[in-house]
Coordinates of C-alpha atoms and ligand atoms in Angstrom, one line a residue:
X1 CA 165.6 -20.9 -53.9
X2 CA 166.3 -18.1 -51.3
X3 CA 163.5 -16.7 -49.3
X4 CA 163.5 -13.5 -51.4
X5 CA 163.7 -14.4 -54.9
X6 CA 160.8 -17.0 -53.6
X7 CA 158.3 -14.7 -52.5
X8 CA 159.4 -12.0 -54.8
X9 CA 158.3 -14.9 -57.6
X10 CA 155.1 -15.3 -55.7
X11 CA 154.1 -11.5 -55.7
X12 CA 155.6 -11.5 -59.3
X13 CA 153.0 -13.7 -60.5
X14 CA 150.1 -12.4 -58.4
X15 CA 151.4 -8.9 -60.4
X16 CA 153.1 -6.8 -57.2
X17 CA 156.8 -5.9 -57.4
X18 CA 158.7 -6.5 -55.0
X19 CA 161.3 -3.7 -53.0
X20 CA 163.8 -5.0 -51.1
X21 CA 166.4 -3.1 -49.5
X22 CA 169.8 -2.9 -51.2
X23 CA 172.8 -0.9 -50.8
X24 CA 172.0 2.3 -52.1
X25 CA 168.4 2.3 -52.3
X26 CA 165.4 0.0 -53.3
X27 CA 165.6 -2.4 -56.3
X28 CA 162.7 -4.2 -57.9
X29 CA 163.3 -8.3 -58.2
X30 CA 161.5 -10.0 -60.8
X31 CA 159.3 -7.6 -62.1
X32 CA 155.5 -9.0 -63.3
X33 CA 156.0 -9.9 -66.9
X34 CA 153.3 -10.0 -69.6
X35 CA 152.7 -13.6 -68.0
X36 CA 151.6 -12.0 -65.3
X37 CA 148.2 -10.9 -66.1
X38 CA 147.0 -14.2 -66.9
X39 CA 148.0 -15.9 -63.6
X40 CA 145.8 -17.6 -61.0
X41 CA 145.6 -18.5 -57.5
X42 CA 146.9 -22.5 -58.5
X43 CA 149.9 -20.9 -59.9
X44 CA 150.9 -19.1 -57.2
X45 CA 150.0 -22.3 -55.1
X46 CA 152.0 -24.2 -57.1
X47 CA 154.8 -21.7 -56.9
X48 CA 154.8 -22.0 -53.4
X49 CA 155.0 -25.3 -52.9
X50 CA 151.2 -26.1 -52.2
X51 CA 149.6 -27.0 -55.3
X52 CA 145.8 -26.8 -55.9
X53 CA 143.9 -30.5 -55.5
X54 CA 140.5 -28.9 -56.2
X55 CA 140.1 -25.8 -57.3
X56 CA 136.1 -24.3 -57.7
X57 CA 134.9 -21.5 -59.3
X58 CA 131.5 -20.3 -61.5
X59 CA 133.4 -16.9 -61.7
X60 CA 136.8 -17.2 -63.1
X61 CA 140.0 -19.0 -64.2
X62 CA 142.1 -20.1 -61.2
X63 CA 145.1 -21.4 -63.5
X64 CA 146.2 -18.8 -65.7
X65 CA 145.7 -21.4 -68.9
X66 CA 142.8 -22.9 -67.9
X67 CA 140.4 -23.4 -71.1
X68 CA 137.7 -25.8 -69.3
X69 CA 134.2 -25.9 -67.9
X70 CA 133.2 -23.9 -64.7
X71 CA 129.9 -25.4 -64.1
X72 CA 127.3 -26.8 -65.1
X73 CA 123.7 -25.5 -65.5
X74 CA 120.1 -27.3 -65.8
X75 CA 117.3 -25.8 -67.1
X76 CA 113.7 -26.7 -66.1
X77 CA 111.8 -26.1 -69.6
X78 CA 113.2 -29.2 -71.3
X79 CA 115.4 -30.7 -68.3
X80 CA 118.9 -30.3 -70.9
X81 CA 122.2 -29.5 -69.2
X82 CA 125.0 -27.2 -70.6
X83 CA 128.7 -26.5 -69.3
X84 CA 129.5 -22.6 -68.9
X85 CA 133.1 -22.5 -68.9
X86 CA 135.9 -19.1 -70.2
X87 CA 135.4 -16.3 -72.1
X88 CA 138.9 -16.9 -72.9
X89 CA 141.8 -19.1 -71.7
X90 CA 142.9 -17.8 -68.3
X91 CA 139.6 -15.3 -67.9
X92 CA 136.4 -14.7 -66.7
X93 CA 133.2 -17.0 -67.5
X94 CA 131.1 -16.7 -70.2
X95 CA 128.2 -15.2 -68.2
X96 CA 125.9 -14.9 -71.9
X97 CA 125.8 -18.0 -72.7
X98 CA 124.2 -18.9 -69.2
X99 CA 122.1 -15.8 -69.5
X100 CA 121.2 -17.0 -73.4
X101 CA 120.6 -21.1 -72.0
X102 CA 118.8 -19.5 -69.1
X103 CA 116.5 -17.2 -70.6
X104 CA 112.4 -17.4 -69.6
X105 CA 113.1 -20.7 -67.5
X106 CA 114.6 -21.6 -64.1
X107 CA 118.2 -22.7 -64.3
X108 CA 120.3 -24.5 -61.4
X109 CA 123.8 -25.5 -60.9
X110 CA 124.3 -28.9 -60.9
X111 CA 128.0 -29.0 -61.2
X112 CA 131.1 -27.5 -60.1
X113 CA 133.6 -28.7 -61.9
X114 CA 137.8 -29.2 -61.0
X115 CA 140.1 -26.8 -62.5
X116 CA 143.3 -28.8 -60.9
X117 CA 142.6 -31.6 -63.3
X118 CA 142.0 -33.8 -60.6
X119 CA 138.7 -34.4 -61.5
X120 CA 137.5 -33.4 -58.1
X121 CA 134.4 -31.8 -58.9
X122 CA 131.5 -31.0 -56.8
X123 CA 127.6 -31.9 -57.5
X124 CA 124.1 -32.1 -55.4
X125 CA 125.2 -33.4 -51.9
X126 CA 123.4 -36.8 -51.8
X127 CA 122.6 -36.4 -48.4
X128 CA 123.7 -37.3 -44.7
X129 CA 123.0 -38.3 -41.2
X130 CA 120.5 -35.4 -41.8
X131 CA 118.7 -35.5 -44.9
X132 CA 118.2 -32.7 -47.7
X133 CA 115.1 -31.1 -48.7
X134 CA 115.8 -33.1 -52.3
X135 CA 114.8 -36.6 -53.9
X136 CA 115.8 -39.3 -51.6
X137 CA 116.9 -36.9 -49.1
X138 CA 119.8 -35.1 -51.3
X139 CA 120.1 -31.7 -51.6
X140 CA 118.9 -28.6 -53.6
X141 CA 120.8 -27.4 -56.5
X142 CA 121.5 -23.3 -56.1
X143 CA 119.7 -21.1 -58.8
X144 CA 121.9 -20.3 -61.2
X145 CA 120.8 -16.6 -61.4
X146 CA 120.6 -15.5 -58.2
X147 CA 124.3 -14.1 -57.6
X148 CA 124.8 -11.6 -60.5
X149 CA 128.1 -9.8 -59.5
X150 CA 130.7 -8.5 -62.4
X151 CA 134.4 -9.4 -61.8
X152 CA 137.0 -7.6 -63.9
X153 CA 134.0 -5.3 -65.4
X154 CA 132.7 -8.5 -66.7
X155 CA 129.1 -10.2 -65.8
X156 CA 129.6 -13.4 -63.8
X157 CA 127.2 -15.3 -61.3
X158 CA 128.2 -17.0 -57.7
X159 CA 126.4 -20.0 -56.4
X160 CA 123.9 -19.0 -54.4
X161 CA 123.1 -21.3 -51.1
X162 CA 119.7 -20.8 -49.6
X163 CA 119.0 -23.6 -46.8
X164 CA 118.2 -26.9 -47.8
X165 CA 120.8 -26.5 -51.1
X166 CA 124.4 -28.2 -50.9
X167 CA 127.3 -29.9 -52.7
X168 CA 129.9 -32.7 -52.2
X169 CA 132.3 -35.2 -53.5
X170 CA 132.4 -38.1 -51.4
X171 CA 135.2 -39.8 -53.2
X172 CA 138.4 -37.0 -54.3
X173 CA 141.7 -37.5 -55.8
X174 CA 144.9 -36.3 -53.3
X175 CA 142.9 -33.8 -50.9
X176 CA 144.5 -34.6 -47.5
X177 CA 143.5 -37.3 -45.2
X178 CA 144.7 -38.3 -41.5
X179 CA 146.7 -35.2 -40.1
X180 CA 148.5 -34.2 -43.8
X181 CA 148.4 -30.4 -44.1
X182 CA 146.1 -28.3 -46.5
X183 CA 145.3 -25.2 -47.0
X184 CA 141.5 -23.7 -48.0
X185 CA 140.5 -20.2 -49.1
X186 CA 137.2 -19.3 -50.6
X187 CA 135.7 -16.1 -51.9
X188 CA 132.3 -15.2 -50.4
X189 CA 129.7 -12.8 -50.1
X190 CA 130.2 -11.7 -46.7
X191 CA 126.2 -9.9 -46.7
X192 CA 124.7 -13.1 -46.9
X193 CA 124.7 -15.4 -44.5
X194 CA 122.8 -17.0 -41.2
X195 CA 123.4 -19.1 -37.5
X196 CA 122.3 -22.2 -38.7
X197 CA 124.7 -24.8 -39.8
X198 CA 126.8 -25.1 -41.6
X199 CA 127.7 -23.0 -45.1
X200 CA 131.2 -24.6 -45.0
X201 CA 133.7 -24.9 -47.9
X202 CA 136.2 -27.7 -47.5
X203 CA 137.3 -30.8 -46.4
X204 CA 135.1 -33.3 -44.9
X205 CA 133.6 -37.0 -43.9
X206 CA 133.3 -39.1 -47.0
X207 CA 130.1 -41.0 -45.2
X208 CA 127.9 -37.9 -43.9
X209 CA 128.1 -38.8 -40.7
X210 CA 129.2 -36.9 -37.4
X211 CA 130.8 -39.7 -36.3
X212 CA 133.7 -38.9 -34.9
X213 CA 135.9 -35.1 -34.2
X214 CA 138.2 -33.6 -36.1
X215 CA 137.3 -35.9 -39.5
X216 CA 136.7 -32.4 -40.9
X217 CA 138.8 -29.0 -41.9
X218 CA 136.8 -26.3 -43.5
X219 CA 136.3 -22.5 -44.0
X220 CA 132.9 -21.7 -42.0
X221 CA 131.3 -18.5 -42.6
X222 CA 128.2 -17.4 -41.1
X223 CA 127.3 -16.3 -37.1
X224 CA 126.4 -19.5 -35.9
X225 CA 127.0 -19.3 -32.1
X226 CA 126.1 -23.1 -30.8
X227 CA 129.9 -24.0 -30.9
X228 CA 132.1 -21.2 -31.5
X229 CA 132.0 -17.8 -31.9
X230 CA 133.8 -14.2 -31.9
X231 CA 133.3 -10.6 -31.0
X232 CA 130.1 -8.8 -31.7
X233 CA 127.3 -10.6 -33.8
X234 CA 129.5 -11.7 -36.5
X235 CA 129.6 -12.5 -39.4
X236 CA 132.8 -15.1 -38.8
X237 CA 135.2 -17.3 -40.5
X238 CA 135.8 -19.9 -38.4
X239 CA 136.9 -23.7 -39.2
X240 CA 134.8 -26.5 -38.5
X241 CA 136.4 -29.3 -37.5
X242 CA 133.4 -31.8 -37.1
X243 CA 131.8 -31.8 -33.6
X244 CA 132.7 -28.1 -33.1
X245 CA 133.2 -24.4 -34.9
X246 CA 136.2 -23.4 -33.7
X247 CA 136.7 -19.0 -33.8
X248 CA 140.1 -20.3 -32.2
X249 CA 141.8 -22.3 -29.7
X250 CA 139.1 -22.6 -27.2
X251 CA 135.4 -24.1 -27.6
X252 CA 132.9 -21.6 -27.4
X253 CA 134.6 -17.9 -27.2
X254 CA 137.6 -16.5 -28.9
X255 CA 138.6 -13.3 -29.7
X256 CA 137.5 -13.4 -33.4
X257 CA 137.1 -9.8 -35.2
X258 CA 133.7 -9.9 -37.2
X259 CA 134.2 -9.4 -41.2
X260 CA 131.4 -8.6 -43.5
X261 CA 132.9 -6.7 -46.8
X262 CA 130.6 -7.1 -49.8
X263 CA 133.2 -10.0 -51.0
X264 CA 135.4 -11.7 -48.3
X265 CA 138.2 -13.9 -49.0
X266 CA 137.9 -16.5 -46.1
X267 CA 141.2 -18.8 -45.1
X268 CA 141.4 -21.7 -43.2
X269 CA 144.4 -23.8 -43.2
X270 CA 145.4 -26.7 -40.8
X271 CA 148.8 -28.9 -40.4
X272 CA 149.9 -31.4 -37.5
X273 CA 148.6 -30.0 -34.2
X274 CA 148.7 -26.1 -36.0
X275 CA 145.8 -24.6 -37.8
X276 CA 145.3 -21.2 -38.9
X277 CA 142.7 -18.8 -39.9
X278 CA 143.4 -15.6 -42.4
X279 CA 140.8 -13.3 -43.9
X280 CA 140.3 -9.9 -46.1
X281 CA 138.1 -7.8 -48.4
X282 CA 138.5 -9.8 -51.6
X283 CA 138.1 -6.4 -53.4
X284 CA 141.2 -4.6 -51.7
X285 CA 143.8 -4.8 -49.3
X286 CA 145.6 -7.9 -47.4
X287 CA 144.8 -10.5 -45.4
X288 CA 144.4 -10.3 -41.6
X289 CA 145.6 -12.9 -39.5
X290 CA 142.3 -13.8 -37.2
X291 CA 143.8 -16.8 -35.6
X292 CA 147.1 -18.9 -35.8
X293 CA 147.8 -21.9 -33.0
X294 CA 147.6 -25.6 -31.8
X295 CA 145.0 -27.8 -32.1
X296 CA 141.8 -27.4 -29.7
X297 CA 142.2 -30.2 -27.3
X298 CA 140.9 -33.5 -28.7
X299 CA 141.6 -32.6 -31.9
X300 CA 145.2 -33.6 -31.9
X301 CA 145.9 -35.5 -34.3
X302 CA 142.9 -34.7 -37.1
X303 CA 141.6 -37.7 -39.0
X304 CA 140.7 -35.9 -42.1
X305 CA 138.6 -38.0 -44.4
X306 CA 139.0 -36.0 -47.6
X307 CA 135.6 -35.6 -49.4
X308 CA 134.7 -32.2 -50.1
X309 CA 131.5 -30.5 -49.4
X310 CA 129.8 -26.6 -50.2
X311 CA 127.1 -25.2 -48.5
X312 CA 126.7 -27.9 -45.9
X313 CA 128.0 -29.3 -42.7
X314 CA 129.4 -32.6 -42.3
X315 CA 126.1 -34.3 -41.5
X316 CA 124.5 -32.8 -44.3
X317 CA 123.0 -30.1 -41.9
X318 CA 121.7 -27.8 -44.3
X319 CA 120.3 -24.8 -42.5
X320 CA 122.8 -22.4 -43.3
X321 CA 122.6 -19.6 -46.4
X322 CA 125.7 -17.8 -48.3
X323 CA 127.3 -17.4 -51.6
X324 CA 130.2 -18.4 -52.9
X325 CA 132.6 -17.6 -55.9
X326 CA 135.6 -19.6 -55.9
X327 CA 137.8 -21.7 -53.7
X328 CA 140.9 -24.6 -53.7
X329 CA 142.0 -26.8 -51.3
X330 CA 146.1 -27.5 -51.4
X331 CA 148.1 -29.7 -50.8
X332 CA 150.5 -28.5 -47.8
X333 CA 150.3 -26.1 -45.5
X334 CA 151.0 -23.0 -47.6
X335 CA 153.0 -19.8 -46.6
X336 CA 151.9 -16.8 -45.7
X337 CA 153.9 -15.6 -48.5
X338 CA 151.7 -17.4 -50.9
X339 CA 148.6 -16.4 -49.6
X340 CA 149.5 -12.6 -49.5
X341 CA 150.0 -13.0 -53.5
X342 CA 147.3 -15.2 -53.7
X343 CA 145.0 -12.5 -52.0
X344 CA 146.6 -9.6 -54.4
X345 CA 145.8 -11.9 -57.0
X346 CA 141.7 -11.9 -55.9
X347 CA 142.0 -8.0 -55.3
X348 CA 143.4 -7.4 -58.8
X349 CA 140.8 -9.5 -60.5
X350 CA 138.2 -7.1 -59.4
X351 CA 135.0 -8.6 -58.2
X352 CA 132.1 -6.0 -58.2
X353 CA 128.5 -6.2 -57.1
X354 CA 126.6 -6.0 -60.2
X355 CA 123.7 -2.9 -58.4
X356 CA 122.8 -3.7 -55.3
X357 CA 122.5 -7.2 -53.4
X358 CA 121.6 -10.3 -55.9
X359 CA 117.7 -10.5 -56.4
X360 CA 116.8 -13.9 -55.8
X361 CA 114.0 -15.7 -57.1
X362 CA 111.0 -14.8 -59.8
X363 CA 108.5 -12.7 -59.6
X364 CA 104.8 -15.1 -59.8
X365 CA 102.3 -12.2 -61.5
X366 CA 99.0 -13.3 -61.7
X367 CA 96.8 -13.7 -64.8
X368 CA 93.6 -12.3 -64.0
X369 CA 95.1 -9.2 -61.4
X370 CA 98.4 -8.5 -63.0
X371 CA 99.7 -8.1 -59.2
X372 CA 102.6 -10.6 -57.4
X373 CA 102.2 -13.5 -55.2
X374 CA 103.2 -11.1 -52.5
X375 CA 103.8 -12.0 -48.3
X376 CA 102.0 -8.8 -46.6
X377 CA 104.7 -6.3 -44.9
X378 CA 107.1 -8.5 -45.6
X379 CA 106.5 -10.4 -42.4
X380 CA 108.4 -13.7 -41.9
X381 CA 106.3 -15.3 -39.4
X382 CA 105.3 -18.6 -39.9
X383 CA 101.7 -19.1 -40.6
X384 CA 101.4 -15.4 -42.5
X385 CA 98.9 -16.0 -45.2
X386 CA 100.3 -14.7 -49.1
X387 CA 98.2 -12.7 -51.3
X388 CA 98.1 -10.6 -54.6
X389 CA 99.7 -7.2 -54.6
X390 CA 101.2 -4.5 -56.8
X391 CA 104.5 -6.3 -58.4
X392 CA 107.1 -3.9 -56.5
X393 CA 111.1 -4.8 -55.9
X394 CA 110.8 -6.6 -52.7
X395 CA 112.3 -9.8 -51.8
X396 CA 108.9 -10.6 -50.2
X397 CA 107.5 -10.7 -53.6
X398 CA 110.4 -13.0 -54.9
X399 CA 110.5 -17.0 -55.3
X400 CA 112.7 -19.3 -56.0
X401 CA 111.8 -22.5 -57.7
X402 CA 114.0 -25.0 -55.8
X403 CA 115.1 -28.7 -57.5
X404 CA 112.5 -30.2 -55.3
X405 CA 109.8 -28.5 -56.2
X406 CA 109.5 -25.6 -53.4
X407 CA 109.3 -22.2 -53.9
X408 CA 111.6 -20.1 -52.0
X409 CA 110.8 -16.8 -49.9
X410 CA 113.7 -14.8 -47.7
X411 CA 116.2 -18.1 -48.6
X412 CA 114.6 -20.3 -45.9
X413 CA 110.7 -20.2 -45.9
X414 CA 108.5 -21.7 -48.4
X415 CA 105.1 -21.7 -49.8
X416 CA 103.0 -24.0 -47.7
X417 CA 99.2 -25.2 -47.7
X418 CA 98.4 -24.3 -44.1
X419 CA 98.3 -28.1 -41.8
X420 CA 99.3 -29.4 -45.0
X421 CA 94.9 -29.2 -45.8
X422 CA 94.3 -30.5 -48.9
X423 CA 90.7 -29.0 -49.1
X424 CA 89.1 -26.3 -51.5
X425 CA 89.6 -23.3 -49.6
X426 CA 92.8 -24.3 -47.9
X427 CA 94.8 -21.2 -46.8
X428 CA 98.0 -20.8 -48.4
X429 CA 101.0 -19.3 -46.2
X430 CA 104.9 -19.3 -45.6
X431 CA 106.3 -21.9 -43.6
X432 CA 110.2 -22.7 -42.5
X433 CA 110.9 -25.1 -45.4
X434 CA 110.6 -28.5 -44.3
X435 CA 110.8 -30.6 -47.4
X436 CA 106.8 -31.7 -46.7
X437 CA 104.4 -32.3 -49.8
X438 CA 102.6 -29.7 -48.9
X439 CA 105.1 -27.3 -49.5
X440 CA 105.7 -28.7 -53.1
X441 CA 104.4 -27.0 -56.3
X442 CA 104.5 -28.1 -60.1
X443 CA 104.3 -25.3 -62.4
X444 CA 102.2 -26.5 -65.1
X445 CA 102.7 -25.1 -68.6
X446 CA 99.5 -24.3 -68.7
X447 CA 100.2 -21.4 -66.3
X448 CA 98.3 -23.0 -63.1
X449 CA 100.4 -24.0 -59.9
X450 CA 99.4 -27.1 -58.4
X451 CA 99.6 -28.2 -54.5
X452 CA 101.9 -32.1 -55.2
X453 CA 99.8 -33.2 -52.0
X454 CA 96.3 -31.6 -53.0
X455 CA 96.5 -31.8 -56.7
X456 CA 95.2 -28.4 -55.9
X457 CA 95.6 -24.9 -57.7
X458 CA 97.3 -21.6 -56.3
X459 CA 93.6 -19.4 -56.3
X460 CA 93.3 -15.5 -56.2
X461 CA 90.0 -16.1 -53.6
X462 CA 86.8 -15.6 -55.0
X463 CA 88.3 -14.5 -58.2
X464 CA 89.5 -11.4 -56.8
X465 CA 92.1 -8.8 -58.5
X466 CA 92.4 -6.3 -55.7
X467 CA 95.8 -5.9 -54.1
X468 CA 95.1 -7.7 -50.4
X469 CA 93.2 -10.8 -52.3
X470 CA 94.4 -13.9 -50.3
X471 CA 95.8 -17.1 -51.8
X472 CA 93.8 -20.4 -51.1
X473 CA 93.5 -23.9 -52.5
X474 CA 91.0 -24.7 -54.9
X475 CA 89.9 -27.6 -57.2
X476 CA 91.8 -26.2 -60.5
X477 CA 88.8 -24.7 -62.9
X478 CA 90.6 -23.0 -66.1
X479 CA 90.2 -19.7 -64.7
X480 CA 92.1 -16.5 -64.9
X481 CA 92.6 -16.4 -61.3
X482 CA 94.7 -19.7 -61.4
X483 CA 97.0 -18.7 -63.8
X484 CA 100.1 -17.7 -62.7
X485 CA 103.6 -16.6 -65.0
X486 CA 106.9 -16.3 -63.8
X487 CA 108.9 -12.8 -63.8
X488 CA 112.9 -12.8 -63.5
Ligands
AHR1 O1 131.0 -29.3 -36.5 C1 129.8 -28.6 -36.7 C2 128.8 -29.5 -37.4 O2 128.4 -30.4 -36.5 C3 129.2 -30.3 -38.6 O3 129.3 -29.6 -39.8 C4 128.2 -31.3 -38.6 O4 128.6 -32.5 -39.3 C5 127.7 -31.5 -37.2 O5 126.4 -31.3 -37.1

């Protein structure tokens, strides 16, 4: 197939005409056909040349017949499982039947399933040379509400990282090893992010271990600055190739642009001694080309290992926050060509925020006051001790019940008996989340909140209902002012 009628196929099926010059004006080749509007970003992979060997999504179809599962959500009243998959062949999920699975209990997702048939699917990273917050040192599982967005007009969710949470595959089906060529992209939210390591999407180490360089290729997005980074204070996409975020040639500084939209597409794409990465505003517009070169020294040629990780660096490293909505890895090095249509594709599906950024997290109301487990002016300094006060629509008033039994303030600090004190009295504050026992709650049915290490209850002091009451420890009594219900 010429070069033309090639890409005019591949902006075709991503629903763009194509004008070429002709003798005697402009003509259209291949106009989109009715087929059109119900293709994805594997077909125009596969039109290219680079099919799809994963393909990832909670939001949308990424084949234009695809008719399977998304993901998978778990709900914490009665511990069942349910598959959230298309509205209708080829579209967008079925965001109700979540909502309906969902409703008046927490919900996680615990998988991701593989639209390229592949069966390369992603679930709760089990762990690394660093270990996750989670049983036996695994990872959380991301709250399966807290991404609303709409895409198309239609409700949908993203999976929502928050440190300590992560997912992986450690053994895929024809993802490239050694030096073979591949190309990632990913939708993101580009507002949420962090510097720690790693929220990366991509190829990876099937053992967990930084054991070695370049036994990694993925999309990196975040402003992380201990390895690479670009202009200004980021955000960046940059690739991390194990041992090293690379914003280009160079270790340390490149020349990278910062890109923040409300939805980024992110592209990071690699081949023998040749790596590339593209970005844009997954809502409208094309792609930029950030970087495009050889191989930072050393990393010529890459020993790709070929599991697949989200959320997480190689090692596990899970410090890092953001939120993604879909993503493939190819096989082959795809064109720029491709990725153009693929891009208009992502544009034309029409992700929206659904009002404002995602609210995170539950609202804990107390029984006796009526007022939220609340961190006073929203500080984040370790050590600040929580209290009761007027339920209002800050995130400082929002927590997320994690897999492992934390709850979740700001993504990355937890409720945490002070010096891990098990006595009446005990204060209760925010802490970085650190996996201790002492920062692990069970939320009884009977409405009380109990300490795992104290066997201890979440107390209004002194049975107070004022707004400023502080939250202690105490031996669990039946009273009002241990009762505690959740709020979405
Ligand atoms: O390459 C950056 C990070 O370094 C990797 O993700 C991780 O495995 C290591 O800590």
């Amino acid at each position: 197939m010429n070069v033309k009628r090639r890409l005019s196929r591949l902006l075709a099926a991503a629903g763009i005409p194509l004008l070429l010059a002709a003798a005697g004006g402009y003509v259209g080749l291949d106009a989109p056909s009715a087929q059109a509007a119900t293709t994805g970003p594997c077909d125009i992979y596969a039109s290219g040349g680079t099919p799809c060997v994963a393909a990832h999504s909670t939001t949308r179809a990424l084949y234009g017949t695809y008719n399977g599962p998304f993901y998978q959500v778990r709900r914490s009243s009665d511990n069942t499982a349910r598959d959230i998959g298309v509205l209708s062949a080829g579209g967008v999920a079925d965001a109700a039947a979540q909502d309906a699975f969902c409703s008046g209990t927490n919900c996680v997702i615990t998988i991701l399933y593989d639209q390229s048939g592949r069966n390369n699917r992603l679930a709760q990273g089990p762990g690394g040379a660093v270990p996750g917050p989670g049983p036996g040192g695994s990872d959380n599982l991301a709250d399966a509400k807290a991404a609303p967005i709409t895409v198309g007009g239609k409700k949908a969710y993203g999976v929502y990282i928050s440190p300590g949470t992560g997912y992986r595959n450690n053994t895929t089906n024809g993802v490239a090893t050694g030096d073979q060529p591949e190309g990632i992209y990913a939708v993101l939210d580009g507002t949420h992010y962090n510097g720690g390591c790693c929220f990366d999407y991509g190829n990876a180490q099937t053992n967990g271990q930084a054991d070695d360089i370049g036994i990694m290729e993925t999309i990196y997005f975040g402003n992380n600055n201990w390895w690479g980074y670009g202009d200004g204070s980021g955000p960046w996409i940059m690739a991390d190739m194990e041992w090293g975020l690379f914003s280009g040639v160079n270790p340390r500084y490149n020349p990278l642009a910062p890109i923040n939209h409300r939805f980024v597409t992110a592209i990071v794409k690699g081949e023998s001694n040749h790596w590339a990465i593209r970005g844009g505003n997954a809502q409208t517009g094309g792609l930029t080309n950030y970087f495009d070169g050889r191989r930072p020294n050393g990393y010529h040629p890459m020993k790709k290992e070929g599991a697949i990780l989200l959320g997480i660096g190689g090692d596990n490293s899970n410090g890092a926050r953001g939120t993604f909505y879909e993503g493939v890895l190819t096989s082959g090095y795809p064109t720029a060509d491709t990725e153009n249509a693929v891009q208009a594709n992502i544009t034309a599906a029409g992700y929206a925020a659904s009002g404002g950024n995602p609210q995170q997290g539950v609202q804990i109301v107390g029984g006796q006051s009526g007022r939220c487990v609340d961190v006073p002016n929203s500080r984040t300094t370790n050590g600040t001790q929580v209290q009761i006060w007027d339920c209002g629509s800050g995130a400082n008033q929002r927590w997320t019940s994690t897999s492992s039994r934390q709850l979740q303030v700001y993504g990355n600090k937890c409720l945490d008996a002070n010096g891990q004190g098990t006595a009446n009295g005990t204060q209760v504050i925010i802490w970085d989340c650190n996996g201790g026992t002492n920062q692990q709650w069970n939320i009884n049915s009977n409405g009380t909140i109990t300490g795992v290490q104290s066997g201890r209850c979440l107390d209004a002091n002194a049975a107070g209902t004022a707004n400023g009451t502080k939250l202690i420890l105490w031996s669990c009594n039946g009273q009002a002012n241990q009762r505690w219900t959740l709020r979405d």
